[in-house]
Amino acid sequence: MEEDCEFRHWDELIPDALGLIFKNLSLQEILTVIPRVCKSWGKAVRGPYCWQEIDIEQWSELRRPETLDRMLQMLITWSSGSLRKLCVSGLPCDQSLSFIADHAKSLQTLQLPRSEIGNEIVEQVAWRLSTITFLDISHCRNIGAPALEAIGKHCKSLTRLRRTMHPLELIDKLSQDDEALVIAATMPKLRHLELAYLLISTESVLKILSSCPELEFLDVRGCWNVILDEKIVKRFSGVKVIGPPPIDCCKMTGWDDCSNSGSSRYLSWDFVAGEIDDDYYEDMSDAAWEDDQSMEEVELRFFDGFDLNNALFDWPHSP
């Protein structure tokens, strides 16, 4: 008895279909394995359909600046102006941001945590990033109020901003109220704002709440100078806020005092840790919490000191 056999000609799939399939593979597989399958797949890899969304944040964390820069230029060039999302960690230089801006006519999401870019280059290219709706400049130590002001003036569609820091990154700073005030003055359409561990005051936060009427979510965890009373709670009851726990910072004796960062003193605002956006945990996996080692296998190492620049990458990410 003969059976009808149907053969799928995978090499004849249209490029946009191949792009949807290949995006589920790792960067290494896309660049080294797929091109060897057949000519049409290799051509698709070098085309825009695979690179409308570029997420190399994890890959870029341990790469040399020159390697990262070459990879970034190659992938963005292949996107042919169709780039909608870019996630990369540790952008090495101002020229890299300028290159991104040159190809950003369709860019909506730009995530650049731990980048070395400064205020001057952001001020120069902000007008070319006008289509952005979500910007992540967390742990960017060289960026301040001037860069945020340029972004606010030119990126009128911005609805989500992530500007979180680590306490070690703020050792040389006394205040970041200027950043908060610039956000309040230039970004009225914000709906989601993350400012965890910034050195800001209650007055600055109130200015943001008053100036951003569409704001739905505000993260001020670790902002120990921010105190919001019941009057403010009632006035801005429509905003979900994640705030510092009710402890006396002057009496803190160690990191254990900060371990309950998911709690909030502002529970009457319906601020519960379980409602934190999924983006907080997208980098977490179950394996990170598994402990297959016994105590006998634990190796203890003691250090006389540490390098601040390198030490930052060993700390857990800010919330």
Coordinates of C-alpha atoms in Angstrom, one line a residue:
M1 CA 0.0 0.0 0.0
E2 CA 1.5 3.3 -1.1
E3 CA 1.4 6.2 1.3
D4 CA 1.5 9.8 0.2
C5 CA 4.6 11.6 1.5
E6 CA 4.8 15.3 1.8
F7 CA 8.3 16.9 1.9
R8 CA 8.8 20.3 3.3
H9 CA 11.2 22.4 1.3
W10 CA 12.7 24.4 4.2
D11 CA 15.2 26.0 1.9
E12 CA 12.3 27.6 0.0
L13 CA 10.7 29.4 3.0
I14 CA 10.4 33.1 2.6
P15 CA 13.0 35.2 4.5
D16 CA 10.5 36.7 7.0
A17 CA 9.4 33.2 8.0
L18 CA 12.9 32.1 8.4
G19 CA 13.6 35.2 10.6
L20 CA 10.8 34.2 12.9
I21 CA 12.2 30.7 13.2
F22 CA 15.9 31.7 13.6
K23 CA 15.2 34.3 16.4
N24 CA 14.5 31.3 18.8
L25 CA 18.2 30.2 18.4
S26 CA 21.3 31.4 20.1
L27 CA 23.4 34.1 18.5
Q28 CA 26.2 31.5 18.0
E29 CA 23.9 29.1 16.2
I30 CA 22.5 31.8 14.0
L31 CA 25.9 33.0 12.9
T32 CA 27.8 29.8 12.7
V33 CA 25.4 26.9 12.1
I34 CA 22.5 28.2 10.0
P35 CA 24.6 29.7 7.1
R36 CA 26.1 26.2 6.5
V37 CA 22.7 24.5 6.0
C38 CA 22.0 26.0 2.6
K39 CA 22.5 29.2 0.6
S40 CA 19.0 30.5 1.1
W41 CA 19.4 30.3 4.9
G42 CA 22.8 31.9 4.8
K43 CA 21.3 34.8 2.8
A44 CA 18.4 35.1 5.3
V45 CA 20.9 35.4 8.2
R46 CA 22.6 38.3 6.4
G47 CA 19.2 40.0 5.8
P48 CA 17.0 42.3 7.8
Y49 CA 14.4 39.8 8.9
C50 CA 16.7 38.1 11.5
W51 CA 17.8 41.4 13.0
Q52 CA 14.7 43.5 13.5
E53 CA 15.2 42.7 17.2
I54 CA 18.8 42.4 18.4
D55 CA 19.3 41.2 22.0
I56 CA 23.0 40.5 22.7
E57 CA 22.9 41.8 26.3
Q58 CA 24.1 38.6 27.9
W59 CA 26.6 37.8 25.1
S60 CA 28.1 41.3 25.4
E61 CA 28.8 41.3 29.1
L62 CA 32.1 39.4 28.9
R63 CA 33.3 40.6 25.5
R64 CA 36.2 42.9 24.7
P65 CA 35.2 46.4 23.6
E66 CA 36.6 45.9 20.0
T67 CA 34.8 42.5 19.7
L68 CA 31.5 43.9 20.9
D69 CA 31.8 47.0 18.6
R70 CA 32.4 44.8 15.5
M71 CA 29.5 42.5 16.3
L72 CA 27.2 45.4 16.9
Q73 CA 28.1 47.1 13.6
M74 CA 27.7 43.9 11.6
L75 CA 24.3 43.1 13.0
I76 CA 22.9 46.6 12.8
T77 CA 24.1 46.9 9.2
W78 CA 22.3 43.6 8.4
S79 CA 19.1 45.0 9.9
S80 CA 19.0 47.5 6.9
G81 CA 17.2 50.2 8.9
S82 CA 14.4 47.9 10.2
L83 CA 15.9 47.6 13.7
R84 CA 13.1 48.0 16.3
K85 CA 14.8 46.7 19.5
L86 CA 18.4 46.7 20.6
C87 CA 19.7 45.3 23.9
V88 CA 23.4 45.5 24.5
S89 CA 25.4 45.7 27.7
G90 CA 28.6 47.8 28.2
L91 CA 28.5 49.9 25.0
P92 CA 32.2 50.7 24.8
C93 CA 32.4 54.2 23.3
D94 CA 30.6 57.2 22.1
Q95 CA 31.1 56.2 18.4
S96 CA 29.1 53.1 19.1
L97 CA 26.1 55.1 20.1
S98 CA 26.5 57.4 17.1
F99 CA 26.4 54.4 14.8
I100 CA 23.3 53.1 16.5
A101 CA 21.6 56.5 16.1
D102 CA 22.5 56.5 12.4
H103 CA 20.4 53.4 11.9
A104 CA 17.6 54.2 14.4
K105 CA 14.8 55.4 12.2
S106 CA 12.6 52.5 13.3
L107 CA 14.1 51.9 16.8
Q108 CA 11.5 51.7 19.6
T109 CA 13.4 49.9 22.4
L110 CA 16.9 50.8 23.4
Q111 CA 18.6 49.1 26.3
L112 CA 22.2 50.1 27.1
P113 CA 23.0 49.1 30.7
R114 CA 26.5 49.5 32.0
S115 CA 27.6 51.5 29.0
E116 CA 30.5 54.0 28.9
I117 CA 28.8 56.7 26.9
G118 CA 28.7 60.2 28.3
N119 CA 26.5 63.3 28.3
E120 CA 28.0 64.9 25.3
I121 CA 27.4 62.2 22.8
V122 CA 23.8 61.7 24.1
E123 CA 23.1 65.4 23.6
Q124 CA 24.5 65.1 20.0
V125 CA 22.5 62.1 18.9
A126 CA 19.2 62.4 20.9
W127 CA 17.4 64.0 18.0
R128 CA 18.0 60.9 15.9
L129 CA 16.4 58.6 18.6
S130 CA 13.0 60.3 18.5
T131 CA 11.1 57.1 17.8
I132 CA 12.2 55.4 21.1
T133 CA 9.4 54.4 23.6
F134 CA 11.5 52.5 26.1
L135 CA 15.0 53.5 27.2
D136 CA 17.3 51.6 29.7
I137 CA 20.4 53.5 30.8
S138 CA 20.9 51.7 34.1
H139 CA 24.4 51.6 35.6
C140 CA 25.7 54.2 33.1
R141 CA 28.0 56.1 35.4
N142 CA 29.0 58.8 32.9
I143 CA 25.4 59.9 32.2
G144 CA 23.6 62.6 34.1
A145 CA 21.0 65.3 33.9
P146 CA 22.3 66.9 30.6
A147 CA 21.8 63.6 28.8
L148 CA 18.4 63.0 30.3
E149 CA 17.3 66.5 29.3
A150 CA 18.3 65.9 25.7
I151 CA 16.4 62.6 25.7
G152 CA 13.3 64.2 27.2
K153 CA 13.4 67.1 24.6
H154 CA 13.8 64.9 21.6
C155 CA 12.2 61.6 22.5
K156 CA 8.6 62.7 22.8
S157 CA 7.2 59.2 22.5
L158 CA 9.1 57.9 25.5
T159 CA 6.8 56.1 27.9
R160 CA 9.2 53.9 29.8
L161 CA 12.5 54.8 31.4
R162 CA 14.8 52.6 33.4
R163 CA 17.6 54.5 35.3
T164 CA 18.6 52.3 38.2
M165 CA 22.0 52.3 39.8
H166 CA 24.1 50.3 42.3
P167 CA 25.2 52.0 45.6
L168 CA 28.9 51.4 44.7
E169 CA 28.4 53.4 41.5
L170 CA 27.3 56.5 43.5
I171 CA 30.1 56.7 45.9
D172 CA 31.4 60.0 44.4
K173 CA 27.9 61.6 44.2
L174 CA 26.0 63.7 46.7
S175 CA 22.7 64.1 45.0
Q176 CA 20.9 63.2 41.8
D177 CA 17.9 65.4 42.3
D178 CA 18.9 67.2 39.1
E179 CA 18.2 64.0 37.1
A180 CA 14.8 63.6 38.7
L181 CA 13.8 67.2 38.1
V182 CA 14.8 67.0 34.4
I183 CA 12.7 63.9 34.1
A184 CA 9.8 65.7 35.6
A185 CA 10.3 68.7 33.3
T186 CA 10.8 66.9 30.0
M187 CA 9.1 63.5 30.1
P188 CA 5.4 64.1 30.8
K189 CA 4.2 61.0 28.9
L190 CA 6.1 58.5 31.1
R191 CA 4.0 55.6 32.3
H192 CA 6.7 53.4 33.8
L193 CA 9.7 54.8 35.6
E194 CA 12.5 53.0 37.5
L195 CA 14.9 55.0 39.7
A196 CA 16.0 52.4 42.2
Y197 CA 18.9 53.5 44.4
L198 CA 19.2 57.0 43.0
L199 CA 20.2 59.7 45.4
I200 CA 16.9 61.7 45.2
S201 CA 14.7 63.4 47.7
T202 CA 11.0 63.4 48.4
E203 CA 10.6 66.8 46.7
S204 CA 12.0 65.4 43.5
V205 CA 9.7 62.4 43.5
L206 CA 6.7 64.7 44.2
K207 CA 7.7 66.8 41.2
I208 CA 7.7 63.7 39.0
L209 CA 4.3 62.5 40.3
S210 CA 2.9 66.0 39.6
S211 CA 4.4 66.4 36.2
C212 CA 3.7 63.0 34.7
P213 CA -0.1 62.5 34.8
E214 CA 0.0 59.3 32.9
L215 CA 2.5 57.6 35.3
E216 CA 1.3 54.1 36.4
F217 CA 4.5 52.6 37.9
L218 CA 7.3 54.1 39.9
D219 CA 10.3 52.2 41.4
V220 CA 12.1 54.1 44.1
R221 CA 13.6 51.2 46.1
G222 CA 16.8 52.1 47.7
C223 CA 16.0 55.8 47.6
W224 CA 16.3 56.2 51.3
N225 CA 15.6 59.9 51.4
V226 CA 12.2 59.5 49.9
I227 CA 9.3 59.6 52.4
L228 CA 5.8 59.7 51.2
D229 CA 3.0 60.3 53.8
E230 CA -0.7 59.6 53.8
K231 CA -1.6 62.8 52.1
I232 CA 0.6 61.9 49.1
V233 CA -0.8 58.4 49.1
K234 CA -4.3 59.7 48.6
R235 CA -3.3 62.3 46.1
F236 CA -1.6 59.9 43.7
S237 CA -3.5 56.7 44.5
G238 CA -3.5 55.7 40.8
V239 CA 0.3 55.1 40.8
K240 CA 1.8 51.8 41.8
V241 CA 5.1 52.5 43.7
I242 CA 7.8 50.2 44.9
G243 CA 9.6 51.9 47.7
P244 CA 12.2 51.4 50.4
P245 CA 11.3 49.1 53.3
P246 CA 10.4 50.8 56.7
I247 CA 13.8 50.7 58.3
D248 CA 16.2 53.2 59.9
C249 CA 19.1 53.5 57.5
C250 CA 21.3 54.9 60.3
K251 CA 20.9 51.7 62.2
M252 CA 21.6 49.3 59.4
T253 CA 24.3 46.9 60.4
G254 CA 24.8 44.9 57.2
W255 CA 23.4 43.6 54.0
D256 CA 20.9 41.5 55.9
D257 CA 19.0 44.7 56.7
C258 CA 18.4 45.3 53.0
S259 CA 17.5 41.7 52.1
N260 CA 13.7 42.4 52.1
S261 CA 13.9 44.7 49.2
G262 CA 10.6 43.4 47.8
S263 CA 8.6 44.8 50.6
S264 CA 7.2 48.3 50.8
R265 CA 6.0 50.7 53.5
Y266 CA 3.4 52.0 51.0
L267 CA 1.2 48.9 51.1
S268 CA -2.0 51.1 51.1
W269 CA -1.1 52.0 47.5
D270 CA -1.4 48.3 46.5
F271 CA 2.4 48.2 46.1
V272 CA 3.2 44.5 46.4
A273 CA 6.3 42.8 45.1
G274 CA 4.3 40.3 43.2
E275 CA 3.1 42.9 40.9
I276 CA 6.6 44.0 39.8
D277 CA 6.9 43.9 36.0
D278 CA 8.1 40.7 34.5
D279 CA 11.2 42.4 33.1
Y280 CA 12.7 42.4 36.5
Y281 CA 13.0 38.6 36.3
E282 CA 13.5 37.9 32.7
D283 CA 17.2 37.3 33.2
M284 CA 16.6 34.9 36.1
S285 CA 16.4 31.1 35.6
D286 CA 15.5 28.3 38.0
A287 CA 19.1 27.1 37.7
A288 CA 20.3 30.2 39.4
W289 CA 18.6 29.1 42.6
E290 CA 19.5 25.5 42.6
D291 CA 22.2 24.3 45.0
D292 CA 23.7 21.0 44.1
Q293 CA 26.8 21.5 46.2
S294 CA 27.4 20.2 49.7
M295 CA 29.0 22.4 52.3
E296 CA 32.2 20.4 52.0
E297 CA 32.5 21.5 48.3
V298 CA 32.3 25.2 49.1
E299 CA 35.5 27.1 48.5
L300 CA 36.1 30.3 50.5
R301 CA 38.3 33.0 49.2
F302 CA 39.4 36.2 51.1
F303 CA 40.5 39.3 49.4
D304 CA 42.4 42.3 50.8
G305 CA 40.7 44.7 48.4
F306 CA 38.8 45.1 45.2
D307 CA 38.8 47.0 42.0
L308 CA 35.7 49.2 41.8
N309 CA 35.3 49.0 38.1
N310 CA 35.5 45.2 38.0
A311 CA 33.7 44.6 41.2
L312 CA 30.5 46.2 40.0
F313 CA 29.9 43.3 37.6
D314 CA 30.1 40.8 40.5
W315 CA 27.2 42.4 42.4
P316 CA 23.6 41.4 41.8
H317 CA 21.8 43.6 39.4
S318 CA 19.7 46.4 40.9
P319 CA 16.0 45.6 41.0

